[in-house]
Amino acid sequence: MKKDILPQGDRIRQFLTNGSITSSNLNTILREKGVFLGHSEKNSSVPLLMKTLVSPSEFDDLWEVQKVKDETVKFRTATIKCNTDLDLQEVFSENINLNKLINDAHQYDPGFSLVGTPHFYFEENEAIFSYQIKKQNLLENWNESESFHNGAIYVSKSIEGDIELAVKQDSTSKETILINSILGSEVKKILKDRKIIKPDDDFIRIKFNDFTNENRIQFLYAFTTTFCIYLDYVSITDIDLYLDENEKAHTDVKDFLDEIDSLKLNGKELQNHILLKNNLYHSKLIFASVSLKYTFNIEGIKGTLVIDFSFPDYIAKKDLNAELQISYNFKINREDKKKVTEVQLRKKVYTFVEKVKNISYEKHKKS
C-alpha cells in the first residue's frame, strides 16, 4: 500500500467488491473478528465489513490478494503445421505496428494505451513479442488511477516429425488477451503471405467442446499423476462444476443433483469427494476449472505450487468454444524466496505441463 490513508465509504466498497477478492477472503476476516455468517455471498459480507471497519493489516492482506491475482500470468497455447522449414529470425524480422493494429480493432478509445514500441526479439530458439499496456482504472483501484499490465506471445518451432509452430500467449488482463488475439492473427497472416502454411489453415487450440463431459474430466485428471521430476501431486483444491441438464443424473445422486445448477467445490482432498471419485457420475458433470496443488523441489528450491486449468469463457458466458487457460501460482518457502524468481521456476515446470497436456488431449479429445 502506497498511501497512509485507508479508503473509506464508496471507495472501500469498490475495493471489497473487486472480483480479485473472493467471498472466502472477506469471510476469513469476519471470522477473525468473531463474526460468523450463514451465507458466504458478498451481499452479506461487504456491508458488515464496512460497518466493522477494515484495519490497516487486514487491508494490506486484501491488497496483496488482489495484486497477486491481477498479476498472475495466464497461458494459452496453439499449434499450426507448416508446409516448409523456416528460420524464425528471418520470418519475424519485420516490425509489427501493434499500436495501429489495436486502433484498427477498436471503433472508440479502448481505455488503454501501448507503452513504448515493442517488437519481436529472439531468445533460445523462440521469437518473442512482449509488451506492456497502461490502463485507466478509476473504479477498481482506489490507490492509483492507472495500472500496468504485461503480455507476450512466443513462437517456437518443433522439429519432431512435421514442422510445427507453437504459439504461446501469456496475459495478465482481459485487454492483453485481446492484444494477444490480434498478434496471433498477425502471425498467421505473416505465415500465409510467405506460404509457410496453407491459406485455409488455422491454429489448433484446446477448446471446451473438444471433449465429452467424461473425457474432459479424464483430460484434467492426467495432471494428478507424477508427470514432472520437480513436482509431487498433493490434491485437488478447487473446482468450478456445472451440471449438464441434457444428461440424466445417476440414480444414487439424482435427488441431490436435480436441484442444483452449479457447484463451487473447495477443499483439501477433493479427489475423494463422492461425485469425483465415482466415474458413474461423470457424464453429468461439467468441469469448467480445476486447481491442483503440488509440492515442488526445483534444484533445492522448495515450496508449493497450485496450477489452475480453466475454460474462463465458459465460466463467464457458457461459450462452448472457450479456450483452455493455465496459470501457475508458486508459494516459495521463506528461506528460498530471495534465491529465485517465479519466472525461473515456471520455465522449469512449463515444458512438462505442456507435454502432458498434448498427450492427454490426443488421448481424450472427441474423434
mmCIF file of C-alpha atoms in Angstrom:
data_model
loop_
_atom_site.group_PDB
_atom_site.id
_atom_site.type_symbol
_atom_site.label_atom_id
_atom_site.label_comp_id
_atom_site.label_asym_id
_atom_site.label_seq_id
_atom_site.Cartn_x
_atom_site.Cartn_y
_atom_site.Cartn_z
ATOM 1 C CA MET A 1 0.000 0.000 0.000
ATOM 2 C CA LYS A 2 1.498 3.295 -1.118
ATOM 3 C CA LYS A 3 -0.681 5.705 0.841
ATOM 4 C CA ASP A 4 -1.092 6.159 4.584
ATOM 5 C CA ILE A 5 -4.845 6.846 4.362
ATOM 6 C CA LEU A 6 -7.241 3.894 4.250
ATOM 7 C CA PRO A 7 -10.099 4.081 1.720
ATOM 8 C CA GLN A 8 -13.485 4.932 3.170
ATOM 9 C CA GLY A 9 -17.117 4.970 2.095
ATOM 10 C CA ASP A 10 -17.747 4.130 -1.538
ATOM 11 C CA ARG A 11 -14.040 3.606 -2.200
ATOM 12 C CA ILE A 12 -13.797 0.758 0.309
ATOM 13 C CA ARG A 13 -16.986 -0.748 -1.138
ATOM 14 C CA GLN A 14 -15.466 -0.659 -4.639
ATOM 15 C CA PHE A 15 -12.302 -2.265 -3.322
ATOM 16 C CA LEU A 16 -14.097 -5.064 -1.415
ATOM 17 C CA THR A 17 -16.357 -5.904 -4.370
ATOM 18 C CA ASN A 18 -13.376 -6.224 -6.721
ATOM 19 C CA GLY A 19 -13.571 -9.598 -8.472
ATOM 20 C CA SER A 20 -9.984 -10.411 -7.448
ATOM 21 C CA ILE A 21 -11.080 -10.539 -3.793
ATOM 22 C CA THR A 22 -13.258 -13.582 -3.119
ATOM 23 C CA SER A 23 -16.076 -14.122 -0.631
ATOM 24 C CA SER A 24 -13.765 -16.550 1.155
ATOM 25 C CA ASN A 25 -11.160 -13.784 1.664
ATOM 26 C CA LEU A 26 -13.783 -11.500 3.239
ATOM 27 C CA ASN A 27 -15.365 -14.198 5.402
ATOM 28 C CA THR A 28 -11.943 -15.134 6.791
ATOM 29 C CA ILE A 29 -11.506 -11.562 8.048
ATOM 30 C CA LEU A 30 -15.013 -11.533 9.528
ATOM 31 C CA ARG A 31 -14.409 -14.816 11.367
ATOM 32 C CA GLU A 32 -11.233 -13.353 12.868
ATOM 33 C CA LYS A 33 -13.417 -10.515 14.163
ATOM 34 C CA GLY A 34 -15.818 -13.070 15.690
ATOM 35 C CA VAL A 35 -18.494 -12.570 13.019
ATOM 36 C CA PHE A 36 -19.899 -15.781 11.522
ATOM 37 C CA LEU A 37 -22.284 -15.709 8.570
ATOM 38 C CA GLY A 38 -24.762 -18.298 7.397
ATOM 39 C CA HIS A 39 -24.266 -17.103 3.811
ATOM 40 C CA SER A 40 -20.925 -16.529 2.125
ATOM 41 C CA GLU A 41 -22.057 -14.087 -0.573
ATOM 42 C CA LYS A 42 -20.526 -10.612 -0.769
ATOM 43 C CA ASN A 43 -24.018 -9.112 -0.377
ATOM 44 C CA SER A 44 -23.753 -10.224 3.257
ATOM 45 C CA SER A 45 -20.039 -9.794 3.989
ATOM 46 C CA VAL A 46 -19.285 -6.414 2.368
ATOM 47 C CA PRO A 47 -21.866 -4.346 4.348
ATOM 48 C CA LEU A 48 -20.682 -5.936 7.608
ATOM 49 C CA LEU A 49 -17.030 -5.198 6.872
ATOM 50 C CA MET A 50 -17.886 -1.596 6.015
ATOM 51 C CA LYS A 51 -19.587 -1.284 9.429
ATOM 52 C CA THR A 52 -16.920 -3.093 11.479
ATOM 53 C CA LEU A 53 -14.108 -1.341 9.545
ATOM 54 C CA VAL A 54 -11.087 -2.852 7.831
ATOM 55 C CA SER A 55 -7.854 -2.461 9.815
ATOM 56 C CA PRO A 56 -4.563 -1.456 8.137
ATOM 57 C CA SER A 57 -3.183 -5.006 8.415
ATOM 58 C CA GLU A 58 -6.403 -6.511 7.011
ATOM 59 C CA PHE A 59 -6.342 -4.029 4.148
ATOM 60 C CA ASP A 60 -2.715 -4.945 3.392
ATOM 61 C CA ASP A 61 -3.679 -8.630 3.282
ATOM 62 C CA LEU A 62 -6.565 -7.963 0.884
ATOM 63 C CA TRP A 63 -4.403 -5.645 -1.219
ATOM 64 C CA GLU A 64 -1.845 -8.428 -1.625
ATOM 65 C CA VAL A 65 -4.592 -10.904 -2.597
ATOM 66 C CA GLN A 66 -5.778 -8.550 -5.347
ATOM 67 C CA LYS A 67 -2.234 -7.773 -6.502
ATOM 68 C CA VAL A 68 -1.250 -11.451 -6.776
ATOM 69 C CA LYS A 69 -4.404 -12.385 -8.682
ATOM 70 C CA ASP A 70 -4.211 -9.417 -11.060
ATOM 71 C CA GLU A 71 -0.540 -10.089 -11.835
ATOM 72 C CA THR A 72 -0.826 -13.864 -12.248
ATOM 73 C CA VAL A 73 0.232 -14.795 -15.769
ATOM 74 C CA LYS A 74 -2.281 -16.874 -17.722
ATOM 75 C CA PHE A 75 -1.086 -19.094 -20.570
ATOM 76 C CA ARG A 76 -2.819 -20.272 -23.732
ATOM 77 C CA THR A 77 -1.084 -22.316 -26.417
ATOM 78 C CA ALA A 78 -1.925 -23.040 -30.060
ATOM 79 C CA THR A 79 -0.114 -25.016 -32.761
ATOM 80 C CA ILE A 80 -0.102 -24.951 -36.550
ATOM 81 C CA LYS A 81 1.591 -27.233 -39.102
ATOM 82 C CA CYS A 82 3.942 -25.748 -41.703
ATOM 83 C CA ASN A 83 4.467 -26.644 -45.367
ATOM 84 C CA THR A 84 8.179 -25.996 -45.171
ATOM 85 C CA ASP A 85 11.014 -25.385 -42.757
ATOM 86 C CA LEU A 86 11.579 -21.807 -41.640
ATOM 87 C CA ASP A 87 14.026 -19.535 -39.901
ATOM 88 C CA LEU A 88 12.186 -17.700 -37.098
ATOM 89 C CA GLN A 89 14.550 -14.712 -37.141
ATOM 90 C CA GLU A 90 14.135 -14.270 -40.883
ATOM 91 C CA VAL A 91 10.342 -14.720 -40.911
ATOM 92 C CA PHE A 92 9.641 -12.391 -37.985
ATOM 93 C CA SER A 93 12.303 -9.781 -38.707
ATOM 94 C CA GLU A 94 9.854 -7.091 -39.862
ATOM 95 C CA ASN A 95 8.361 -4.767 -37.284
ATOM 96 C CA ILE A 96 4.696 -5.148 -36.356
ATOM 97 C CA ASN A 97 2.894 -1.859 -35.783
ATOM 98 C CA LEU A 98 0.922 -3.070 -32.786
ATOM 99 C CA ASN A 99 -0.410 0.367 -31.910
ATOM 100 C CA LYS A 100 -2.064 0.652 -35.348
ATOM 101 C CA LEU A 101 -3.475 -2.871 -35.103
ATOM 102 C CA ILE A 102 -5.038 -2.047 -31.724
ATOM 103 C CA ASN A 103 -6.568 1.191 -33.036
ATOM 104 C CA ASP A 104 -7.899 -0.572 -36.141
ATOM 105 C CA ALA A 105 -9.608 -3.165 -33.936
ATOM 106 C CA HIS A 106 -11.484 -0.513 -31.908
ATOM 107 C CA GLN A 107 -14.052 1.966 -33.155
ATOM 108 C CA TYR A 108 -13.683 4.002 -29.952
ATOM 109 C CA ASP A 109 -10.963 4.601 -27.355
ATOM 110 C CA PRO A 110 -10.128 1.140 -25.979
ATOM 111 C CA GLY A 111 -9.382 2.543 -22.494
ATOM 112 C CA PHE A 112 -5.710 1.556 -22.558
ATOM 113 C CA SER A 113 -2.570 2.524 -24.414
ATOM 114 C CA LEU A 114 0.580 0.734 -25.505
ATOM 115 C CA VAL A 115 3.785 1.583 -23.640
ATOM 116 C CA GLY A 116 6.725 2.119 -25.989
ATOM 117 C CA THR A 117 7.194 0.444 -29.378
ATOM 118 C CA PRO A 118 7.500 -3.319 -28.851
ATOM 119 C CA HIS A 119 8.888 -5.668 -31.489
ATOM 120 C CA PHE A 120 9.988 -9.284 -31.904
ATOM 121 C CA TYR A 121 13.239 -10.370 -30.321
ATOM 122 C CA PHE A 122 14.835 -13.802 -30.307
ATOM 123 C CA GLU A 123 15.918 -15.983 -27.431
ATOM 124 C CA GLU A 124 16.559 -19.732 -27.019
ATOM 125 C CA ASN A 125 15.018 -20.711 -30.382
ATOM 126 C CA GLU A 126 11.941 -18.562 -29.772
ATOM 127 C CA ALA A 127 10.588 -15.444 -31.418
ATOM 128 C CA ILE A 128 9.181 -13.335 -28.567
ATOM 129 C CA PHE A 129 6.898 -10.311 -28.769
ATOM 130 C CA SER A 130 6.402 -8.853 -25.287
ATOM 131 C CA TYR A 131 4.651 -5.598 -24.471
ATOM 132 C CA GLN A 132 3.101 -3.536 -21.707
ATOM 133 C CA ILE A 133 -0.112 -1.532 -21.653
ATOM 134 C CA LYS A 134 -1.232 1.331 -19.440
ATOM 135 C CA LYS A 135 -4.853 1.165 -18.417
ATOM 136 C CA GLN A 136 -7.109 3.783 -16.877
ATOM 137 C CA ASN A 137 -8.510 2.075 -13.797
ATOM 138 C CA LEU A 138 -10.500 4.734 -11.961
ATOM 139 C CA LEU A 139 -13.129 2.496 -10.361
ATOM 140 C CA GLU A 140 -11.341 -0.704 -9.480
ATOM 141 C CA ASN A 141 -8.203 0.737 -7.937
ATOM 142 C CA TRP A 142 -8.730 3.383 -5.281
ATOM 143 C CA ASN A 143 -5.000 3.915 -4.805
ATOM 144 C CA GLU A 144 -3.957 4.709 -8.380
ATOM 145 C CA SER A 145 -5.773 5.938 -11.452
ATOM 146 C CA GLU A 146 -3.553 3.886 -13.759
ATOM 147 C CA SER A 147 -2.442 0.273 -13.835
ATOM 148 C CA PHE A 148 0.096 -1.526 -15.995
ATOM 149 C CA HIS A 149 -0.322 -4.987 -17.483
ATOM 150 C CA ASN A 150 2.124 -7.184 -19.373
ATOM 151 C CA GLY A 151 1.532 -9.635 -22.181
ATOM 152 C CA ALA A 152 3.534 -11.604 -24.722
ATOM 153 C CA ILE A 153 3.425 -14.211 -27.441
ATOM 154 C CA TYR A 154 6.182 -16.749 -28.001
ATOM 155 C CA VAL A 155 6.600 -18.511 -31.356
ATOM 156 C CA SER A 156 8.707 -21.677 -31.253
ATOM 157 C CA LYS A 157 9.414 -24.443 -33.747
ATOM 158 C CA SER A 158 9.005 -28.162 -33.160
ATOM 159 C CA ILE A 159 11.204 -30.469 -35.224
ATOM 160 C CA GLU A 160 9.556 -33.713 -34.143
ATOM 161 C CA GLY A 161 8.102 -35.167 -37.329
ATOM 162 C CA ASP A 162 6.357 -32.494 -39.382
ATOM 163 C CA ILE A 163 7.483 -28.902 -38.936
ATOM 164 C CA GLU A 164 5.064 -27.339 -36.478
ATOM 165 C CA LEU A 165 4.890 -23.955 -34.814
ATOM 166 C CA ALA A 166 3.684 -23.472 -31.261
ATOM 167 C CA VAL A 167 2.387 -20.036 -30.310
ATOM 168 C CA LYS A 168 2.257 -19.473 -26.552
ATOM 169 C CA GLN A 169 0.440 -16.478 -25.146
ATOM 170 C CA ASP A 170 0.730 -15.024 -21.682
ATOM 171 C CA SER A 171 -1.590 -12.362 -20.336
ATOM 172 C CA THR A 172 -2.387 -10.538 -17.112
ATOM 173 C CA SER A 173 -5.697 -8.886 -18.030
ATOM 174 C CA LYS A 174 -8.600 -9.182 -20.451
ATOM 175 C CA GLU A 175 -7.034 -6.400 -22.528
ATOM 176 C CA THR A 176 -3.816 -8.366 -23.009
ATOM 177 C CA ILE A 177 -5.868 -11.421 -24.021
ATOM 178 C CA LEU A 178 -7.405 -9.242 -26.744
ATOM 179 C CA ILE A 179 -3.998 -7.953 -27.859
ATOM 180 C CA ASN A 180 -2.633 -11.499 -27.969
ATOM 181 C CA SER A 181 -5.501 -12.427 -30.265
ATOM 182 C CA ILE A 182 -4.573 -9.521 -32.554
ATOM 183 C CA LEU A 183 -0.924 -10.616 -32.545
ATOM 184 C CA GLY A 184 -1.909 -14.224 -33.236
ATOM 185 C CA SER A 185 -3.840 -13.097 -36.321
ATOM 186 C CA GLU A 186 -0.836 -11.094 -37.475
ATOM 187 C CA VAL A 187 1.477 -14.100 -37.028
ATOM 188 C CA LYS A 188 -0.916 -16.211 -39.097
ATOM 189 C CA LYS A 189 -1.007 -13.520 -41.812
ATOM 190 C CA ILE A 190 2.803 -13.451 -41.984
ATOM 191 C CA LEU A 191 2.925 -17.240 -42.320
ATOM 192 C CA LYS A 192 0.295 -17.235 -45.072
ATOM 193 C CA ASP A 193 1.941 -14.404 -47.000
ATOM 194 C CA ARG A 194 5.175 -16.403 -47.007
ATOM 195 C CA LYS A 195 3.289 -19.594 -47.977
ATOM 196 C CA ILE A 196 4.597 -21.356 -44.874
ATOM 197 C CA ILE A 197 1.065 -22.527 -44.083
ATOM 198 C CA LYS A 198 -1.891 -23.268 -46.346
ATOM 199 C CA PRO A 199 -4.429 -20.467 -46.987
ATOM 200 C CA ASP A 200 -7.198 -22.241 -45.074
ATOM 201 C CA ASP A 201 -5.068 -23.442 -42.156
ATOM 202 C CA ASP A 202 -5.741 -22.176 -38.663
ATOM 203 C CA PHE A 203 -4.222 -22.618 -35.224
ATOM 204 C CA ILE A 204 -5.216 -25.721 -33.295
ATOM 205 C CA ARG A 205 -6.317 -24.829 -29.772
ATOM 206 C CA ILE A 206 -7.647 -26.930 -26.923
ATOM 207 C CA LYS A 207 -11.296 -25.934 -26.552
ATOM 208 C CA PHE A 208 -14.074 -26.789 -24.148
ATOM 209 C CA ASN A 209 -16.184 -28.576 -26.751
ATOM 210 C CA ASP A 210 -13.301 -30.796 -27.860
ATOM 211 C CA PHE A 211 -14.362 -33.213 -25.091
ATOM 212 C CA THR A 212 -17.337 -35.109 -23.755
ATOM 213 C CA ASN A 213 -18.069 -34.452 -20.085
ATOM 214 C CA GLU A 214 -16.354 -37.695 -19.028
ATOM 215 C CA ASN A 215 -13.331 -37.147 -21.269
ATOM 216 C CA ARG A 216 -12.857 -33.551 -20.116
ATOM 217 C CA ILE A 217 -12.520 -34.851 -16.557
ATOM 218 C CA GLN A 218 -10.078 -37.547 -17.655
ATOM 219 C CA PHE A 219 -8.077 -34.971 -19.632
ATOM 220 C CA LEU A 220 -7.659 -32.851 -16.494
ATOM 221 C CA TYR A 221 -7.025 -35.863 -14.259
ATOM 222 C CA ALA A 222 -3.846 -36.555 -16.276
ATOM 223 C CA PHE A 223 -2.183 -33.851 -14.168
ATOM 224 C CA THR A 224 -2.922 -35.677 -10.895
ATOM 225 C CA THR A 225 -0.154 -38.180 -11.628
ATOM 226 C CA THR A 226 3.603 -37.871 -11.160
ATOM 227 C CA PHE A 227 4.414 -36.298 -14.520
ATOM 228 C CA CYS A 228 7.260 -33.945 -13.579
ATOM 229 C CA ILE A 229 10.576 -34.628 -11.854
ATOM 230 C CA TYR A 230 10.198 -31.422 -9.837
ATOM 231 C CA LEU A 231 6.610 -31.902 -8.613
ATOM 232 C CA ASP A 232 4.760 -34.185 -6.209
ATOM 233 C CA TYR A 233 0.985 -34.125 -6.573
ATOM 234 C CA VAL A 234 -0.924 -33.349 -3.353
ATOM 235 C CA SER A 235 -4.613 -32.816 -4.087
ATOM 236 C CA ILE A 236 -7.403 -31.100 -5.988
ATOM 237 C CA THR A 237 -8.188 -27.871 -4.117
ATOM 238 C CA ASP A 238 -10.870 -26.066 -6.158
ATOM 239 C CA ILE A 239 -13.366 -26.984 -8.867
ATOM 240 C CA ASP A 240 -15.925 -24.954 -10.815
ATOM 241 C CA LEU A 241 -18.529 -27.585 -11.519
ATOM 242 C CA TYR A 242 -21.680 -27.374 -13.615
ATOM 243 C CA LEU A 243 -24.352 -29.984 -14.209
ATOM 244 C CA ASP A 244 -25.321 -30.947 -17.739
ATOM 245 C CA GLU A 245 -29.084 -30.514 -17.977
ATOM 246 C CA ASN A 246 -29.130 -32.760 -21.055
ATOM 247 C CA GLU A 247 -27.724 -35.706 -19.102
ATOM 248 C CA LYS A 248 -29.717 -37.715 -16.579
ATOM 249 C CA ALA A 249 -28.231 -37.884 -13.118
ATOM 250 C CA HIS A 250 -27.250 -41.302 -11.808
ATOM 251 C CA THR A 251 -29.980 -42.719 -9.536
ATOM 252 C CA ASP A 252 -27.665 -42.616 -6.487
ATOM 253 C CA VAL A 253 -27.483 -38.803 -6.539
ATOM 254 C CA LYS A 254 -30.471 -37.846 -8.692
ATOM 255 C CA ASP A 255 -32.470 -36.120 -5.941
ATOM 256 C CA PHE A 256 -29.390 -34.120 -4.918
ATOM 257 C CA LEU A 257 -28.143 -33.070 -8.353
ATOM 258 C CA ASP A 258 -31.515 -32.316 -9.938
ATOM 259 C CA GLU A 259 -31.910 -29.329 -7.624
ATOM 260 C CA ILE A 260 -28.533 -27.790 -8.473
ATOM 261 C CA ASP A 261 -27.278 -25.809 -11.477
ATOM 262 C CA SER A 262 -23.634 -25.426 -10.465
ATOM 263 C CA LEU A 263 -21.265 -26.186 -7.618
ATOM 264 C CA LYS A 264 -18.100 -24.481 -6.376
ATOM 265 C CA LEU A 265 -16.103 -27.093 -4.506
ATOM 266 C CA ASN A 266 -13.222 -26.085 -2.231
ATOM 267 C CA GLY A 267 -11.271 -28.434 -0.037
ATOM 268 C CA LYS A 268 -8.009 -30.165 0.759
ATOM 269 C CA GLU A 269 -8.599 -33.514 -0.966
ATOM 270 C CA LEU A 270 -11.483 -33.067 -3.382
ATOM 271 C CA GLN A 271 -10.380 -36.105 -5.391
ATOM 272 C CA ASN A 272 -12.029 -38.170 -2.627
ATOM 273 C CA HIS A 273 -15.388 -36.379 -2.999
ATOM 274 C CA ILE A 274 -18.077 -38.903 -3.937
ATOM 275 C CA LEU A 275 -19.035 -37.010 -7.115
ATOM 276 C CA LEU A 276 -15.468 -37.043 -8.400
ATOM 277 C CA LYS A 277 -14.404 -40.462 -7.203
ATOM 278 C CA ASN A 278 -17.188 -42.431 -8.902
ATOM 279 C CA ASN A 279 -16.925 -42.482 -12.711
ATOM 280 C CA LEU A 280 -20.650 -43.298 -12.957
ATOM 281 C CA TYR A 281 -21.449 -39.650 -12.185
ATOM 282 C CA HIS A 282 -19.019 -38.059 -14.658
ATOM 283 C CA SER A 283 -21.360 -37.864 -17.669
ATOM 284 C CA LYS A 284 -23.483 -35.360 -15.709
ATOM 285 C CA LEU A 285 -20.545 -33.243 -14.501
ATOM 286 C CA ILE A 286 -19.053 -30.323 -16.440
ATOM 287 C CA PHE A 287 -15.595 -29.328 -15.244
ATOM 288 C CA ALA A 288 -15.045 -25.648 -16.122
ATOM 289 C CA SER A 289 -11.925 -25.225 -13.980
ATOM 290 C CA VAL A 290 -9.825 -27.248 -11.584
ATOM 291 C CA SER A 291 -6.953 -26.241 -9.291
ATOM 292 C CA LEU A 292 -4.303 -28.826 -8.458
ATOM 293 C CA LYS A 293 -1.825 -28.486 -5.610
ATOM 294 C CA TYR A 294 1.744 -29.821 -5.694
ATOM 295 C CA THR A 295 4.850 -29.591 -3.564
ATOM 296 C CA PHE A 296 7.960 -28.734 -5.566
ATOM 297 C CA ASN A 297 11.695 -29.154 -5.229
ATOM 298 C CA ILE A 298 13.410 -27.411 -8.111
ATOM 299 C CA GLU A 299 17.173 -27.689 -7.752
ATOM 300 C CA GLY A 300 16.906 -27.280 -3.985
ATOM 301 C CA ILE A 301 14.268 -24.517 -4.033
ATOM 302 C CA LYS A 302 11.162 -25.782 -2.230
ATOM 303 C CA GLY A 303 7.560 -24.738 -1.767
ATOM 304 C CA THR A 304 4.045 -25.388 -3.034
ATOM 305 C CA LEU A 305 2.528 -24.807 -6.451
ATOM 306 C CA VAL A 306 -1.118 -24.532 -7.480
ATOM 307 C CA ILE A 307 -1.794 -24.929 -11.199
ATOM 308 C CA ASP A 308 -5.185 -23.710 -12.415
ATOM 309 C CA PHE A 309 -6.629 -25.319 -15.537
ATOM 310 C CA SER A 310 -9.728 -23.465 -16.715
ATOM 311 C CA PHE A 311 -12.029 -22.564 -19.580
ATOM 312 C CA PRO A 312 -12.739 -18.965 -18.454
ATOM 313 C CA ASP A 313 -15.043 -18.049 -21.344
ATOM 314 C CA TYR A 314 -17.285 -20.992 -20.473
ATOM 315 C CA ILE A 315 -17.455 -19.834 -16.851
ATOM 316 C CA ALA A 316 -18.203 -16.233 -17.893
ATOM 317 C CA LYS A 317 -20.666 -16.787 -20.732
ATOM 318 C CA LYS A 318 -21.092 -20.545 -21.340
ATOM 319 C CA ASP A 319 -19.057 -20.286 -24.538
ATOM 320 C CA LEU A 320 -18.618 -23.839 -25.870
ATOM 321 C CA ASN A 321 -15.592 -22.670 -27.883
ATOM 322 C CA ALA A 322 -13.854 -21.488 -24.719
ATOM 323 C CA GLU A 323 -10.092 -21.997 -24.879
ATOM 324 C CA LEU A 324 -8.055 -23.759 -22.200
ATOM 325 C CA GLN A 325 -6.072 -21.407 -19.962
ATOM 326 C CA ILE A 326 -3.365 -22.390 -17.479
ATOM 327 C CA SER A 327 -1.852 -20.347 -14.652
ATOM 328 C CA TYR A 328 0.860 -21.136 -12.116
ATOM 329 C CA ASN A 329 0.814 -19.885 -8.524
ATOM 330 C CA PHE A 330 4.071 -20.565 -6.673
ATOM 331 C CA LYS A 331 4.478 -20.199 -2.915
ATOM 332 C CA ILE A 332 8.213 -20.360 -2.247
ATOM 333 C CA ASN A 333 9.462 -21.333 1.200
ATOM 334 C CA ARG A 334 10.577 -18.306 3.205
ATOM 335 C CA GLU A 335 14.254 -19.292 3.269
ATOM 336 C CA ASP A 336 14.371 -19.634 -0.536
ATOM 337 C CA LYS A 337 12.433 -16.522 -1.599
ATOM 338 C CA LYS A 338 15.483 -14.397 -2.400
ATOM 339 C CA LYS A 339 17.235 -17.143 -4.362
ATOM 340 C CA VAL A 340 14.933 -17.428 -7.361
ATOM 341 C CA THR A 341 12.054 -15.790 -9.242
ATOM 342 C CA GLU A 342 8.708 -17.307 -10.184
ATOM 343 C CA VAL A 343 9.609 -16.853 -13.865
ATOM 344 C CA GLN A 344 12.646 -19.100 -13.417
ATOM 345 C CA LEU A 345 10.603 -21.744 -11.599
ATOM 346 C CA ARG A 346 7.804 -21.624 -14.165
ATOM 347 C CA LYS A 347 10.244 -22.237 -17.028
ATOM 348 C CA LYS A 348 11.363 -25.453 -15.332
ATOM 349 C CA VAL A 349 7.805 -26.784 -14.939
ATOM 350 C CA TYR A 350 6.149 -25.411 -18.082
ATOM 351 C CA THR A 351 7.646 -27.904 -20.568
ATOM 352 C CA PHE A 352 6.457 -30.879 -18.509
ATOM 353 C CA VAL A 353 2.925 -29.484 -18.239
ATOM 354 C CA GLU A 354 2.748 -28.807 -21.978
ATOM 355 C CA LYS A 355 3.911 -32.321 -22.828
ATOM 356 C CA VAL A 356 1.287 -33.976 -20.601
ATOM 357 C CA LYS A 357 -1.357 -31.560 -21.882
ATOM 358 C CA ASN A 358 -0.722 -32.503 -25.508
ATOM 359 C CA ILE A 359 -0.586 -36.255 -24.819
ATOM 360 C CA SER A 360 -3.764 -36.168 -22.720
ATOM 361 C CA TYR A 361 -5.547 -34.033 -25.338
ATOM 362 C CA GLU A 362 -4.787 -36.501 -28.126
ATOM 363 C CA LYS A 363 -5.968 -39.349 -25.925
ATOM 364 C CA HIS A 364 -9.227 -37.853 -24.692
ATOM 365 C CA LYS A 365 -10.473 -35.442 -27.377
ATOM 366 C CA LYS A 366 -13.523 -36.337 -29.425
ATOM 367 C CA SER A 367 -12.652 -38.362 -32.510
#
